[in-house]
Short mmCIF file of C-alpha atoms and ligand atoms in Angstrom, two decimals:
data_model
loop_
_atom_site.label_atom_id
_atom_site.label_comp_id
_atom_site.label_asym_id
_atom_site.label_seq_id
_atom_site.Cartn_x
_atom_site.Cartn_y
_atom_site.Cartn_z
CA MET M 284 0.06 0.20 0.08
CA LYS M 285 1.19 3.62 -0.91
CA THR M 286 3.05 5.38 1.84
CA LEU M 287 1.44 8.72 2.23
CA ARG M 288 3.72 11.78 1.64
CA PRO M 289 3.89 14.25 4.26
CA ILE M 290 1.20 17.11 3.62
CA THR M 291 0.62 18.88 6.87
CA PRO M 292 3.04 21.55 8.55
CA HIS M 293 3.82 19.27 11.38
CA SER M 294 4.68 16.11 9.16
CA ILE M 295 6.72 18.35 6.79
CA LEU M 296 8.49 19.52 9.74
CA THR M 297 9.02 15.92 11.23
CA GLU M 298 10.49 14.72 7.80
CA LYS M 299 12.85 17.78 7.41
CA LEU M 300 14.13 17.04 10.88
CA LYS M 301 14.71 13.29 10.09
CA GLN M 302 16.75 14.26 6.95
CA LEU M 303 18.58 16.79 9.08
CA ARG M 304 19.39 14.00 11.73
CA ASN M 305 20.64 11.64 9.15
CA ASP M 306 22.75 14.29 7.32
CA PRO M 307 26.35 12.87 7.29
CA SER M 308 27.89 16.37 7.68
CA LEU M 309 26.04 16.73 11.03
CA LYS M 310 28.26 13.66 12.43
CA GLU M 311 31.12 16.23 12.88
CA THR M 312 29.01 18.43 15.25
CA SER M 313 29.12 18.29 18.96
CA ASP M 314 27.54 15.24 21.00
CA ASN M 315 25.28 17.83 22.71
CA PHE M 316 24.01 19.30 19.33
CA GLN M 317 23.10 15.88 18.18
CA LYS M 318 21.47 14.91 21.38
CA GLU M 319 19.34 18.03 21.25
CA LEU M 320 18.53 17.50 17.58
CA ASN M 321 17.35 14.06 18.25
CA ARG M 322 15.20 15.33 21.21
CA VAL M 323 13.66 18.00 18.75
CA TYR M 324 13.04 15.18 16.35
CA LEU M 325 11.36 12.93 18.81
CA LEU M 326 9.12 15.73 20.08
CA ALA M 327 7.96 16.40 16.53
CA SER M 328 7.73 12.60 15.24
CA GLY M 329 5.75 11.54 18.32
CA LEU M 330 2.83 14.02 18.15
CA ASP M 331 0.63 12.37 15.36
CA LYS M 332 0.95 8.99 16.56
CA TYR M 333 -0.01 10.27 20.06
CA LEU M 334 -3.07 11.71 18.82
CA GLU M 335 -4.12 8.71 16.81
CA GLU M 336 -3.85 6.53 19.92
CA ASN M 337 -5.65 8.93 22.27
CA THR M 338 -8.51 9.67 19.98
CA THR M 339 -11.73 7.50 20.18
CA SER M 340 -11.04 4.35 17.87
CA GLU M 341 -11.72 4.72 14.21
CA PRO M 342 -14.68 2.50 13.16
CA ALA M 343 -13.95 -0.48 10.99
CA SER M 344 -15.94 0.87 8.09
CA LEU M 345 -13.81 4.22 8.10
CA ALA M 346 -10.61 2.35 8.67
CA SER M 347 -11.45 0.28 5.32
CA LEU M 348 -12.52 3.11 3.40
CA SER M 349 -9.16 4.79 4.22
CA GLN M 350 -7.24 1.59 3.15
CA GLU M 351 -9.31 1.47 -0.01
CA THR M 352 -8.42 5.08 -0.84
CA ARG M 353 -4.73 4.39 -0.25
CA LYS M 354 -4.83 1.29 -2.39
CA PHE M 355 -6.51 2.97 -5.26
CA ASP M 356 -4.02 3.96 -8.09
CA TRP M 357 -5.01 7.67 -8.36
CA GLU M 358 -1.60 8.19 -10.34
CA THR M 359 -2.38 5.95 -13.28
CA ASP M 360 -6.04 7.09 -13.24
CA ARG M 361 -5.23 10.67 -13.23
CA GLY M 362 -5.76 11.39 -17.01
CA LYS M 363 -9.38 10.37 -16.49
CA HIS M 364 -10.09 13.03 -13.96
CA ASP M 365 -10.61 16.83 -14.37
CA VAL M 366 -9.14 17.53 -10.91
CA PHE M 367 -5.99 16.42 -9.24
CA LEU M 368 -6.82 13.44 -6.86
CA GLU M 369 -4.57 11.62 -4.60
CA ALA M 370 -4.85 9.64 -1.49
CA GLU M 371 -3.42 12.22 0.78
CA MET M 372 -6.52 14.27 0.40
CA LEU M 373 -8.63 12.01 2.94
CA SER M 374 -9.14 13.66 6.09
CA GLY M 375 -8.52 10.52 8.29
CA HIS M 376 -9.20 9.39 11.78
CA VAL M 377 -8.35 12.36 14.12
CA GLU M 378 -9.95 15.03 11.92
CA GLY M 379 -12.95 12.82 11.17
CA GLN M 380 -13.64 12.50 14.93
CA PHE M 381 -13.07 15.97 15.46
CA LEU M 382 -15.66 16.76 12.89
CA LYS M 383 -18.14 14.08 14.37
CA THR M 384 -17.77 15.60 17.71
CA LEU M 385 -18.26 19.25 16.34
CA VAL M 386 -21.70 18.03 14.74
CA SER M 387 -22.93 16.14 17.52
CA ALA M 388 -21.99 18.79 20.32
CA THR M 389 -23.64 21.58 18.25
CA LYS M 390 -26.68 19.37 17.62
CA SER M 391 -26.42 20.04 14.09
CA LYS M 392 -29.23 18.43 11.87
CA ASN M 393 -28.30 19.67 8.15
CA ILE M 394 -24.89 19.53 6.85
CA LEU M 395 -23.44 20.75 3.69
CA GLU M 396 -20.09 19.39 2.41
CA ILE M 397 -18.10 21.12 -0.32
CA GLY M 398 -15.66 18.44 -1.65
CA MET M 399 -16.29 15.04 -0.74
CA PHE M 400 -13.72 12.89 -2.07
CA THR M 401 -14.20 9.06 -1.23
CA GLY M 402 -16.44 10.01 1.56
CA TYR M 403 -14.32 9.85 4.93
CA SER M 404 -15.38 13.28 6.16
CA ALA M 405 -19.04 12.90 4.92
CA ILE M 406 -19.24 9.48 6.87
CA SER M 407 -17.71 10.99 9.92
CA MET M 408 -19.97 13.97 10.32
CA ALA M 409 -23.19 12.08 9.50
CA ARG M 410 -22.25 9.64 12.24
CA GLY M 411 -22.85 12.71 14.51
CA LEU M 412 -26.35 13.50 13.10
CA PRO M 413 -29.46 12.68 14.92
CA ASP M 414 -31.77 9.97 13.09
CA ASP M 415 -33.58 12.67 11.20
CA GLY M 416 -30.35 14.49 10.19
CA GLU M 417 -29.20 14.95 6.57
CA LEU M 418 -25.96 15.65 4.90
CA ILE M 419 -25.69 17.04 1.19
CA ALA M 420 -22.19 16.42 -0.22
CA CYS M 421 -20.90 18.08 -3.41
CA GLU M 422 -18.25 16.39 -5.45
CA ILE M 423 -17.26 17.03 -8.95
CA ASP M 424 -15.35 13.81 -9.58
CA ALA M 425 -17.99 10.85 -10.49
CA GLU M 426 -15.14 8.09 -9.69
CA ALA M 427 -14.45 9.41 -6.21
CA ALA M 428 -18.11 9.80 -5.69
CA ALA M 429 -18.68 6.14 -6.68
CA ILE M 430 -16.24 4.94 -3.90
CA ALA M 431 -17.88 7.14 -1.39
CA GLU M 432 -21.26 5.77 -2.31
CA LYS M 433 -20.30 2.07 -1.64
CA SER M 434 -18.72 3.06 1.74
CA ILE M 435 -21.83 5.14 2.64
CA LEU M 436 -24.00 2.07 1.84
CA SER M 437 -21.74 -0.24 4.03
CA ALA M 438 -21.85 2.09 6.84
CA GLY M 439 -25.68 2.04 6.57
CA LEU M 440 -25.80 5.93 6.08
CA GLU M 441 -27.40 5.87 2.69
CA LYS M 442 -30.63 7.68 4.10
CA LYS M 443 -28.66 10.36 5.73
CA ILE M 444 -26.18 11.37 2.86
CA LYS M 445 -27.24 12.79 -0.56
CA ILE M 446 -24.31 13.21 -3.11
CA ILE M 447 -24.69 15.80 -5.74
CA ILE M 448 -22.05 15.40 -8.55
CA GLY M 449 -20.96 18.53 -10.43
CA PRO M 450 -19.01 21.87 -9.87
CA ALA M 451 -19.82 22.83 -6.28
CA MET M 452 -20.54 26.57 -7.00
CA ASP M 453 -23.54 25.19 -9.52
CA THR M 454 -24.75 23.19 -6.81
CA LEU M 455 -24.84 25.93 -4.12
CA LYS M 456 -26.75 28.00 -6.80
CA LYS M 457 -29.37 25.24 -7.13
CA ILE M 458 -29.65 24.77 -3.40
CA SER M 459 -29.99 28.09 -2.69
CA LYS M 460 -33.09 28.42 -4.98
CA GLN M 461 -34.76 25.69 -2.74
CA ASN M 462 -34.14 28.17 0.20
CA LEU M 463 -32.27 25.74 2.17
CA THR M 464 -30.39 26.74 5.35
CA PHE M 465 -27.69 24.45 7.09
CA ASP M 466 -26.51 24.26 10.47
CA PHE M 467 -22.94 23.07 9.49
CA ILE M 468 -20.96 23.55 6.44
CA PHE M 469 -17.76 21.83 5.71
CA VAL M 470 -15.51 23.38 2.92
CA ASP M 471 -12.85 21.17 1.54
CA ALA M 472 -12.55 21.44 -2.12
CA ASP M 473 -10.65 23.54 -4.79
CA LYS M 474 -8.59 26.06 -2.72
CA GLN M 475 -8.96 28.93 -5.15
CA ASN M 476 -12.63 29.01 -4.69
CA TYR M 477 -12.81 29.02 -0.84
CA THR M 478 -13.43 32.87 -0.65
CA ASN M 479 -16.18 32.52 -3.28
CA TYR M 480 -17.82 29.63 -1.49
CA VAL M 481 -18.17 31.33 1.76
CA GLN M 482 -19.07 34.82 0.28
CA TYR M 483 -21.96 32.88 -1.66
CA ILE M 484 -22.87 30.82 1.44
CA LEU M 485 -23.26 34.15 3.49
CA LYS M 486 -24.77 36.09 0.73
CA SER M 487 -27.54 33.39 0.04
CA ASN M 488 -27.91 32.62 3.56
CA LEU M 489 -27.06 29.12 3.34
CA LEU M 490 -25.67 29.10 6.78
CA ARG M 491 -27.85 29.98 9.61
CA ILE M 492 -26.82 32.59 12.16
CA GLY M 493 -25.19 30.55 15.04
CA GLY M 494 -24.26 27.87 12.47
CA LEU M 495 -20.60 26.52 11.85
CA CYS M 496 -18.55 26.73 8.68
CA VAL M 497 -15.67 24.59 9.14
CA VAL M 498 -12.84 24.94 6.62
CA ASP M 499 -9.96 22.53 5.82
CA ASN M 500 -6.37 23.06 4.89
CA THR M 501 -6.14 26.57 6.22
CA LEU M 502 -2.42 26.14 6.93
CA LEU M 503 -1.92 24.77 3.42
CA GLN M 504 1.46 22.96 4.37
CA GLY M 505 2.67 25.99 6.38
CA GLU M 506 2.66 27.91 2.91
CA VAL M 507 0.33 30.65 4.59
CA TYR M 508 3.07 31.92 6.99
CA LEU M 509 5.93 31.52 4.69
CA ASP M 510 7.21 34.09 2.33
CA ARG M 511 5.05 34.66 -0.96
CA VAL M 512 8.00 33.19 -3.02
CA ASP M 513 7.53 29.86 -1.03
CA ARG M 514 3.79 29.76 -1.66
CA SER M 515 2.04 27.90 -4.27
CA GLU M 516 -0.99 29.25 -6.08
CA ALA M 517 -3.15 27.13 -3.52
CA GLY M 518 -1.20 28.53 -0.59
CA HIS M 519 -1.62 32.01 -1.95
CA ALA M 520 -5.36 31.46 -2.28
CA ILE M 521 -5.69 30.14 1.18
CA ASN M 522 -3.59 33.11 2.57
CA LEU M 523 -6.10 35.35 0.98
CA PHE M 524 -9.09 33.30 2.15
CA ASN M 525 -7.67 33.61 5.87
CA GLN M 526 -7.46 37.36 5.43
CA TYR M 527 -10.77 37.68 3.98
CA LEU M 528 -12.27 35.54 6.69
CA ASN M 529 -10.47 37.58 9.40
CA ASN M 530 -12.11 40.86 8.06
CA GLU M 531 -15.62 39.24 7.65
CA LYS M 532 -17.82 40.81 10.14
CA GLN M 533 -20.58 38.21 9.86
CA MET M 534 -18.12 35.32 11.12
CA GLU M 535 -15.88 34.75 14.04
CA GLN M 536 -13.39 32.12 13.39
CA VAL M 537 -10.23 30.19 15.01
CA ILE M 538 -7.55 28.20 13.08
CA ILE M 539 -7.08 24.86 14.91
CA PRO M 540 -3.41 23.49 13.89
CA LEU M 541 -5.02 20.12 13.50
CA ARG M 542 -3.49 18.31 10.44
CA ASP M 543 -3.22 20.82 7.71
CA GLY M 544 -5.25 23.51 9.61
CA VAL M 545 -8.90 23.58 10.24
CA THR M 546 -10.72 26.74 10.57
CA VAL M 547 -13.86 26.70 12.84
CA SER M 548 -16.06 29.69 12.26
CA GLU M 549 -19.35 30.76 13.42
CA ARG M 550 -21.90 32.98 11.70
CA VAL M 551 -22.64 35.60 14.30
CA LYS M 552 -24.57 38.26 11.91
C1 LIG D 788 -9.37 17.42 -0.30
S1 LIG D 788 -10.51 16.39 -1.19
C2 LIG D 788 -11.87 16.27 0.07
C3 LIG D 788 -11.45 15.31 1.19
C4 LIG D 788 -12.64 14.73 1.81
N1 LIG D 788 -13.53 15.86 2.23
C5 LIG D 788 -12.25 13.92 2.93
O1 LIG D 788 -12.15 14.30 3.98
O2 LIG D 788 -11.74 12.62 2.72
C6 LIG D 788 -11.11 17.63 -2.33
C7 LIG D 788 -12.20 17.17 -3.20
O3 LIG D 788 -12.93 18.18 -3.80
C8 LIG D 788 -13.19 17.73 -5.14
N2 LIG D 788 -13.48 19.11 -5.83
C9 LIG D 788 -12.47 20.00 -6.48
N3 LIG D 788 -12.96 20.93 -6.99
C10 LIG D 788 -14.11 20.82 -6.91
C11 LIG D 788 -15.41 21.62 -7.35
N4 LIG D 788 -15.15 22.72 -8.14
N5 LIG D 788 -16.53 21.25 -7.10
C12 LIG D 788 -17.00 20.12 -6.23
N6 LIG D 788 -15.72 19.36 -5.85
C13 LIG D 788 -14.59 19.74 -6.20
C14 LIG D 788 -12.23 16.98 -5.45
O4 LIG D 788 -12.64 16.23 -6.75
C15 LIG D 788 -11.89 16.27 -4.28
O5 LIG D 788 -12.52 15.08 -4.27
#
């Protein structure tokens, strides 16, 4: 099975420290320096494992979805998709449990997800819904949606999760015509459109006052706080999105440094 490359600020930092620790030129440095470097590496490398171990266990259905997503050959399959897809996109155990806890603690009943991929976060959030709760998931890629659909069925959540395939902005426009309002919205799709999505969500009242808008990858591998020259286009877009949200008077937010950064924002006006 494919080993996932580091895609969070913390795992990238850990990988860099590992390379540094194994760098032959550092063998010449003092014992104290090497001991301290080793300690810094252990501090960094132990965190994700500790978080996994001390988070409520991952249900078997989600563990197997995670494995299936990792086994899938996204690279060979790439030409068939309009968007770039890779196994690393899946949110996973700790973030999934975080989302489920947020949904159930806020007693949310209606959820909108923008960017479902193979369904890990959709299933996690739906597990936090009451019996009459519903989640609408927007996904542009039909093949990723098909994998999600299979897992949703095996998790017995088909009555709660409705998938809409197509560009999310088109779906938002269709949904807003039906006057739907959500308690909880999770944004995890194309980074260049994050600001457009949240502006549209507020303009068309898709999020109720007091509802939560949770946004993934808002640290974008640490690029948001690095110099502009070290930022990809996605990093630049997320940096602008974070500035927009910070100035948006209808929202109050906090960036949680979980995985690649998760912003939890509440609509206050
Ligand atoms: C980071 S992945 C989502 C991961 C998922 N939320 C999870 O936790 O497993 C981003 C997804 O957004 C989808 N996507 C990208 N652009 C989109 C668009 N314009 N409309 C709808 N979905 C889009 C991609 O196909 C991909 O499946």
